[in-house]
mmCIF file of C-alpha atoms in Angstrom:
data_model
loop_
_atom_site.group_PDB
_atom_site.id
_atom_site.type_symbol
_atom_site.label_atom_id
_atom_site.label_comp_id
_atom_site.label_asym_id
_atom_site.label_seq_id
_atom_site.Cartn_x
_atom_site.Cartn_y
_atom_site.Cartn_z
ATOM 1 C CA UNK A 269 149.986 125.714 113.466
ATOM 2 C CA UNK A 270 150.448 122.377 111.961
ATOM 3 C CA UNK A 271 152.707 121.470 108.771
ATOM 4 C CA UNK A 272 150.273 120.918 105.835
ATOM 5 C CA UNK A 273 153.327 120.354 103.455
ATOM 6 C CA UNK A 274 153.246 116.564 104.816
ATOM 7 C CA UNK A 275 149.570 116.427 104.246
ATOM 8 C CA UNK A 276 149.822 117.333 100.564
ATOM 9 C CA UNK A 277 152.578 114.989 99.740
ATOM 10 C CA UNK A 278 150.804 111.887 100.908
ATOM 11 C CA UNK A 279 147.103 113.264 99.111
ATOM 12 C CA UNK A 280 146.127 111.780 95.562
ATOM 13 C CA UNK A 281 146.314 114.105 92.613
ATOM 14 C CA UNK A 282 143.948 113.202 90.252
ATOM 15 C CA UNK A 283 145.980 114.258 87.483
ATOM 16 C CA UNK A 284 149.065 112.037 88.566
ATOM 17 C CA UNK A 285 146.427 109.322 88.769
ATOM 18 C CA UNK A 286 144.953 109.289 85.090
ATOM 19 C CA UNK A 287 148.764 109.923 83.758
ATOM 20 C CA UNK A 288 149.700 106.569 85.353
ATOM 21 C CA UNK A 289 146.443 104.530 84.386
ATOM 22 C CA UNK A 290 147.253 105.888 80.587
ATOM 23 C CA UNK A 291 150.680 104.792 80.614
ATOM 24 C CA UNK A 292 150.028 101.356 81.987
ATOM 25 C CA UNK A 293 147.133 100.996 79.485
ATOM 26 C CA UNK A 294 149.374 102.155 76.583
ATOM 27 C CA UNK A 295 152.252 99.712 77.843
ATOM 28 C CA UNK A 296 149.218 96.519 78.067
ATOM 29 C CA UNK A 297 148.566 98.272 74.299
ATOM 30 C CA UNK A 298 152.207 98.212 72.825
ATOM 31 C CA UNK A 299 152.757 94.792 74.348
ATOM 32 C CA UNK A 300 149.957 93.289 72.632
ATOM 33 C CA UNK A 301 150.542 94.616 69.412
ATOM 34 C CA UNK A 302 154.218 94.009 69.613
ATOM 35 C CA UNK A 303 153.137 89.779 70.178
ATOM 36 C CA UNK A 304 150.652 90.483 67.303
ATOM 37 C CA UNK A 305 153.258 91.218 64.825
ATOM 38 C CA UNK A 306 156.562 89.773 66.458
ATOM 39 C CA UNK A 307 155.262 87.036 68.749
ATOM 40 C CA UNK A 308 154.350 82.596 67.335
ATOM 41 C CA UNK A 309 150.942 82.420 65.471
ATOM 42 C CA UNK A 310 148.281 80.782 67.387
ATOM 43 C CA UNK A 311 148.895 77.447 65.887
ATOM 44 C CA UNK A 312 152.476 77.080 67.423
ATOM 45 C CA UNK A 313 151.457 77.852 70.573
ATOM 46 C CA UNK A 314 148.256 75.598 71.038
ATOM 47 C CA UNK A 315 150.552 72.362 71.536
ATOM 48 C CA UNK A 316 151.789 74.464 74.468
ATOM 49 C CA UNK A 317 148.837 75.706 75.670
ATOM 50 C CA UNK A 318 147.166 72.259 75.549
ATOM 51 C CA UNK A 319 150.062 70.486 77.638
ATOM 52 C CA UNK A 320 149.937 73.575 79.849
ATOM 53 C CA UNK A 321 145.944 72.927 80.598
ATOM 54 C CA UNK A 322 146.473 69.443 81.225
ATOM 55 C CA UNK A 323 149.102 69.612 83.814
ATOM 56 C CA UNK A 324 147.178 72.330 85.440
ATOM 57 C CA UNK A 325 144.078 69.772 85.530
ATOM 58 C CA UNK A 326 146.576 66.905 86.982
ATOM 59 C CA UNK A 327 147.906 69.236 89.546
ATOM 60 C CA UNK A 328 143.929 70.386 90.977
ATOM 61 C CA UNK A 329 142.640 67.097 90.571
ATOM 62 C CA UNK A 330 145.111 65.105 92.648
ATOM 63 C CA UNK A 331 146.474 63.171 89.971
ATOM 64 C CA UNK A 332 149.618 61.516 90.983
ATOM 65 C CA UNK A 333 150.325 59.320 87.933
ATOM 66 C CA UNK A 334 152.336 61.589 85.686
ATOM 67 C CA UNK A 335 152.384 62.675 81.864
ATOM 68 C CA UNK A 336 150.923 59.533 79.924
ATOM 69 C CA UNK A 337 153.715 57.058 79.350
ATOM 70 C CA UNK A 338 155.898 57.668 82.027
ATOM 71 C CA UNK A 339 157.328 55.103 84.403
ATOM 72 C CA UNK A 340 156.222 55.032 87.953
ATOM 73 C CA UNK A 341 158.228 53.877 90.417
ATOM 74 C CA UNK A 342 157.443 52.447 94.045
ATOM 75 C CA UNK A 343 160.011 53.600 96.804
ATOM 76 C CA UNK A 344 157.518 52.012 99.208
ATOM 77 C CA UNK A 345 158.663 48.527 98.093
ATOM 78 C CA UNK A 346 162.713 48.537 98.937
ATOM 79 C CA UNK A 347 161.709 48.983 102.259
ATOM 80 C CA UNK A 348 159.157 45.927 102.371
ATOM 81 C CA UNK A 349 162.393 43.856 102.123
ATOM 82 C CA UNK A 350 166.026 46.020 103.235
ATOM 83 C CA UNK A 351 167.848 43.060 101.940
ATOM 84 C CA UNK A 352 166.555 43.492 98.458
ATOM 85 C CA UNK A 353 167.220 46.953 97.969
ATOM 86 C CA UNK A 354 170.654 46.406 99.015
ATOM 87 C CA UNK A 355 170.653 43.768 96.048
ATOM 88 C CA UNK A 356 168.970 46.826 93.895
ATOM 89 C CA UNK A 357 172.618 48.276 93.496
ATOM 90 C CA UNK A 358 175.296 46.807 91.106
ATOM 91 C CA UNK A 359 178.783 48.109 92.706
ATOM 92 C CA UNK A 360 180.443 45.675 90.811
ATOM 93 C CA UNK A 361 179.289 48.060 87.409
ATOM 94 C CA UNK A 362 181.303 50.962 89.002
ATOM 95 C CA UNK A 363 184.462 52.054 87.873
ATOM 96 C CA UNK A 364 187.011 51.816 91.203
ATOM 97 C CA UNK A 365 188.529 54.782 92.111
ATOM 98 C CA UNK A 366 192.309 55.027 90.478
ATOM 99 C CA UNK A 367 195.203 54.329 93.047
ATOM 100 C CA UNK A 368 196.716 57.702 94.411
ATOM 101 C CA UNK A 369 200.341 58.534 94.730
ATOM 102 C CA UNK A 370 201.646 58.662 97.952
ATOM 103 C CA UNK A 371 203.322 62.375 98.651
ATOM 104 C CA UNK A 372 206.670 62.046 99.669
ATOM 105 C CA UNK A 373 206.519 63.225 103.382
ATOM 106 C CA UNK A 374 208.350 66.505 103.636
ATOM 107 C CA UNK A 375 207.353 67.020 107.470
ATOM 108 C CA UNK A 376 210.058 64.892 108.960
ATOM 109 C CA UNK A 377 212.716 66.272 106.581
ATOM 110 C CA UNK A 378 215.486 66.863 108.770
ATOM 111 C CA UNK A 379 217.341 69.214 106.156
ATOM 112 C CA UNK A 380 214.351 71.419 105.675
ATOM 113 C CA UNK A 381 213.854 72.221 109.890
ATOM 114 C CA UNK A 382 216.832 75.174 109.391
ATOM 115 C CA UNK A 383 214.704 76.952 106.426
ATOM 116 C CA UNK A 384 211.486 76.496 108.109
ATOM 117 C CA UNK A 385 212.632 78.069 111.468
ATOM 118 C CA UNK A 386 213.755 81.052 109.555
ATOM 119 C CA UNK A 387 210.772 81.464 107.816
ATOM 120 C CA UNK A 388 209.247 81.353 111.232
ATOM 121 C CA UNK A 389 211.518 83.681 112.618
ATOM 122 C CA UNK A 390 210.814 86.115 109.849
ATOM 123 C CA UNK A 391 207.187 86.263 111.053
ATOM 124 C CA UNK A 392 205.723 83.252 108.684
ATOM 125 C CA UNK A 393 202.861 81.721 109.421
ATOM 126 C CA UNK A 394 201.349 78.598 108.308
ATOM 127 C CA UNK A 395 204.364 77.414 106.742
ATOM 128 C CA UNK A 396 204.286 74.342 104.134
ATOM 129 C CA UNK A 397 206.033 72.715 101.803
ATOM 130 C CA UNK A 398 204.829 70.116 99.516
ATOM 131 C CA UNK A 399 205.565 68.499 96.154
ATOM 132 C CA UNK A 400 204.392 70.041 93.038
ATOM 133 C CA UNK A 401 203.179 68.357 90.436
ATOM 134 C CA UNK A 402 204.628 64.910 88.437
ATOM 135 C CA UNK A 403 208.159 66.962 87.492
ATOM 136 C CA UNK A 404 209.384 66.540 91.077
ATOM 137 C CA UNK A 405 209.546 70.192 92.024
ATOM 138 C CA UNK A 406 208.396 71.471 95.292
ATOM 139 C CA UNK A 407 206.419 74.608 96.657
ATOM 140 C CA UNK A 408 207.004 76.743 99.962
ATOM 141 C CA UNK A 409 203.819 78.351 101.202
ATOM 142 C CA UNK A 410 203.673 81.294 103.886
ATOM 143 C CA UNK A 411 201.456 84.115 105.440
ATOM 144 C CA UNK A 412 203.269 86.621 106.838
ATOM 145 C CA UNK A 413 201.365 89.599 108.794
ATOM 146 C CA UNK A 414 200.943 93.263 107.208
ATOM 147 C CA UNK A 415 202.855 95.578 109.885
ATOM 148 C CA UNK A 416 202.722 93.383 112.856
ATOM 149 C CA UNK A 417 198.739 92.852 112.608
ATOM 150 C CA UNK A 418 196.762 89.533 112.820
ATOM 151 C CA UNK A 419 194.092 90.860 110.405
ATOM 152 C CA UNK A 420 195.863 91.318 107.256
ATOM 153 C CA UNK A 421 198.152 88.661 106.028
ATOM 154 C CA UNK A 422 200.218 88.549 102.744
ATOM 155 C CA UNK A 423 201.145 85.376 100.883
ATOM 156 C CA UNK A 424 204.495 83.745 99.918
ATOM 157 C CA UNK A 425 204.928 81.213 97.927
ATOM 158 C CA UNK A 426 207.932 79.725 95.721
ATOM 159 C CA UNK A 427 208.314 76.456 93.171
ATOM 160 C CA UNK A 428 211.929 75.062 93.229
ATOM 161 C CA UNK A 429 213.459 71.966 92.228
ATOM 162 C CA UNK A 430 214.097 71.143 95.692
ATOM 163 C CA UNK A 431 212.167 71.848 98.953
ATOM 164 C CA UNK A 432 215.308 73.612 100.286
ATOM 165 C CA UNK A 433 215.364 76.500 97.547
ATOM 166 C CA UNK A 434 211.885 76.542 97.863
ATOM 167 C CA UNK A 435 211.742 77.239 101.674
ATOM 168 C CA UNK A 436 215.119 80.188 100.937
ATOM 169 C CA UNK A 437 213.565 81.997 98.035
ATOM 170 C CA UNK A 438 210.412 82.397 99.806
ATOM 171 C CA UNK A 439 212.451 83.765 102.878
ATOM 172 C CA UNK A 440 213.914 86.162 100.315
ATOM 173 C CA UNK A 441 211.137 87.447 99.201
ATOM 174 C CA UNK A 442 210.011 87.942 103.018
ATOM 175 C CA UNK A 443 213.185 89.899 103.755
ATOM 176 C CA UNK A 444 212.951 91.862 100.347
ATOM 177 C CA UNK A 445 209.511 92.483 101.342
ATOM 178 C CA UNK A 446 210.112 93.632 104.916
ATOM 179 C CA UNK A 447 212.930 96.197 103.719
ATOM 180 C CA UNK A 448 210.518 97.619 101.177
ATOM 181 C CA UNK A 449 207.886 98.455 103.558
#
C-alpha cells in the first residue's frame, strides 16, 4: 500500500493558493499607496526618469559616445607611437618617495645570541627582535606551542629600552606561563 501522506504534501490547495495571491496583491496595494503619500511628486522624479530613458536608448542603440559633453578619449593612439605615450607621463610632477631610516641590525648582535637561545630553548618559535618606534626602545616577538602541539601557538611579546630586557622579560613570561599551565 503506498504512502499518500507524500502525495498530499506536494498537491496544491486552492485555499493556500488565493491566501498567497491576496497577500501579494495587498503588499503591490500598500506599497503603492505608501509612494503615493510618502514617496517625490512626479515632477522630481521626471529629471530622473528622463536621464534614465536616455541612457537606456544609448545602451540598445550602440551608442558609444557618452552623456553629451563628456570627453572622449582615444587609447588607440598611444600605441600608434610607444615613444609618445611614454612622453604622456610627467614623473618629474610626482612627489619622491621620503628617505627611510635604516633599522639598526639586531641580527648580528652578539650580546643578544644568549637571550635568543633561551627563548629557543624554552620552546619559542619565530623569534625577533626589532626596534620600536623613534624613542629607541625595542620589541621581542615569540610563538611558543600550546602543550607541545604545532597547531596552536601563543604569542609573546615585550617593549624594553634595550633588546636585551626585551628578549628576558619575554622569556619570563614563557616560564611564568609554562608553570601556570
Amino acid at each position: 500500500m503506498a504512502d499518500t501522506r507524500s502525495d498530499k504534501k506536494h498537491a496544491s490547495n486552492p485555499f493556500q493558493t488565493l491566501a498567497r495571491a491576496v497577500i501579494m496583491m495587498g503588499t503591490l496595494v500598500v506599497g503603492a499607496l505608501a509612494w503615493c503619500v510618502y514617496g517625490p511628486p512626479p515632477e522630481q522624479l521626471a529629471p530622473l526618469l528622463n536621464k534614465a530613458n536616455q541612457l537606456v536608448n544609448q545602451a540598445l542603440r550602440g551608442d558609444a559616445s557618452g552623456p553629451a559633453g563628456a570627453p572622449h578619449s582615444d587609447t588607440l593612439a598611444a600605441w600608434d607611437d610607444p615613444e609618445a605615450a611614454l612622453k604622456m607621463l610627467p614623473t618629474d610632477a610626482w612627489p619622491s618617495a621620503p628617505e627611510l631610516a635604516a633599522a639598526p641590525a639586531l641580527a648580528g648582535d652578539p650580546a643578544l645570541g644568549a637571550p635568543i637561545r633561551q627563548l629557543e630553548e624554552l620552546g619559542a618559535h619565530e623569534v625577533a627582535v626589532d626596534a620600536w618606534g623613534q624613542s629607541g626602545l625595542y620589541r621581542c616577538r615569540c610563538v611558543v606551542p600550546v602543550a607541545g602541539s604545532v597547531d596552536f601557538l601563543r604569542n609573546f611579546d615585550a617593549v624594553e629600552s634595550t633588546a636585551d630586557l626585551a628578549a628576558q622579560r619575554v622569556a619570563a613570561d614563557i616560564r611564568a606561563w609554562q608553570a601556570g599551565r
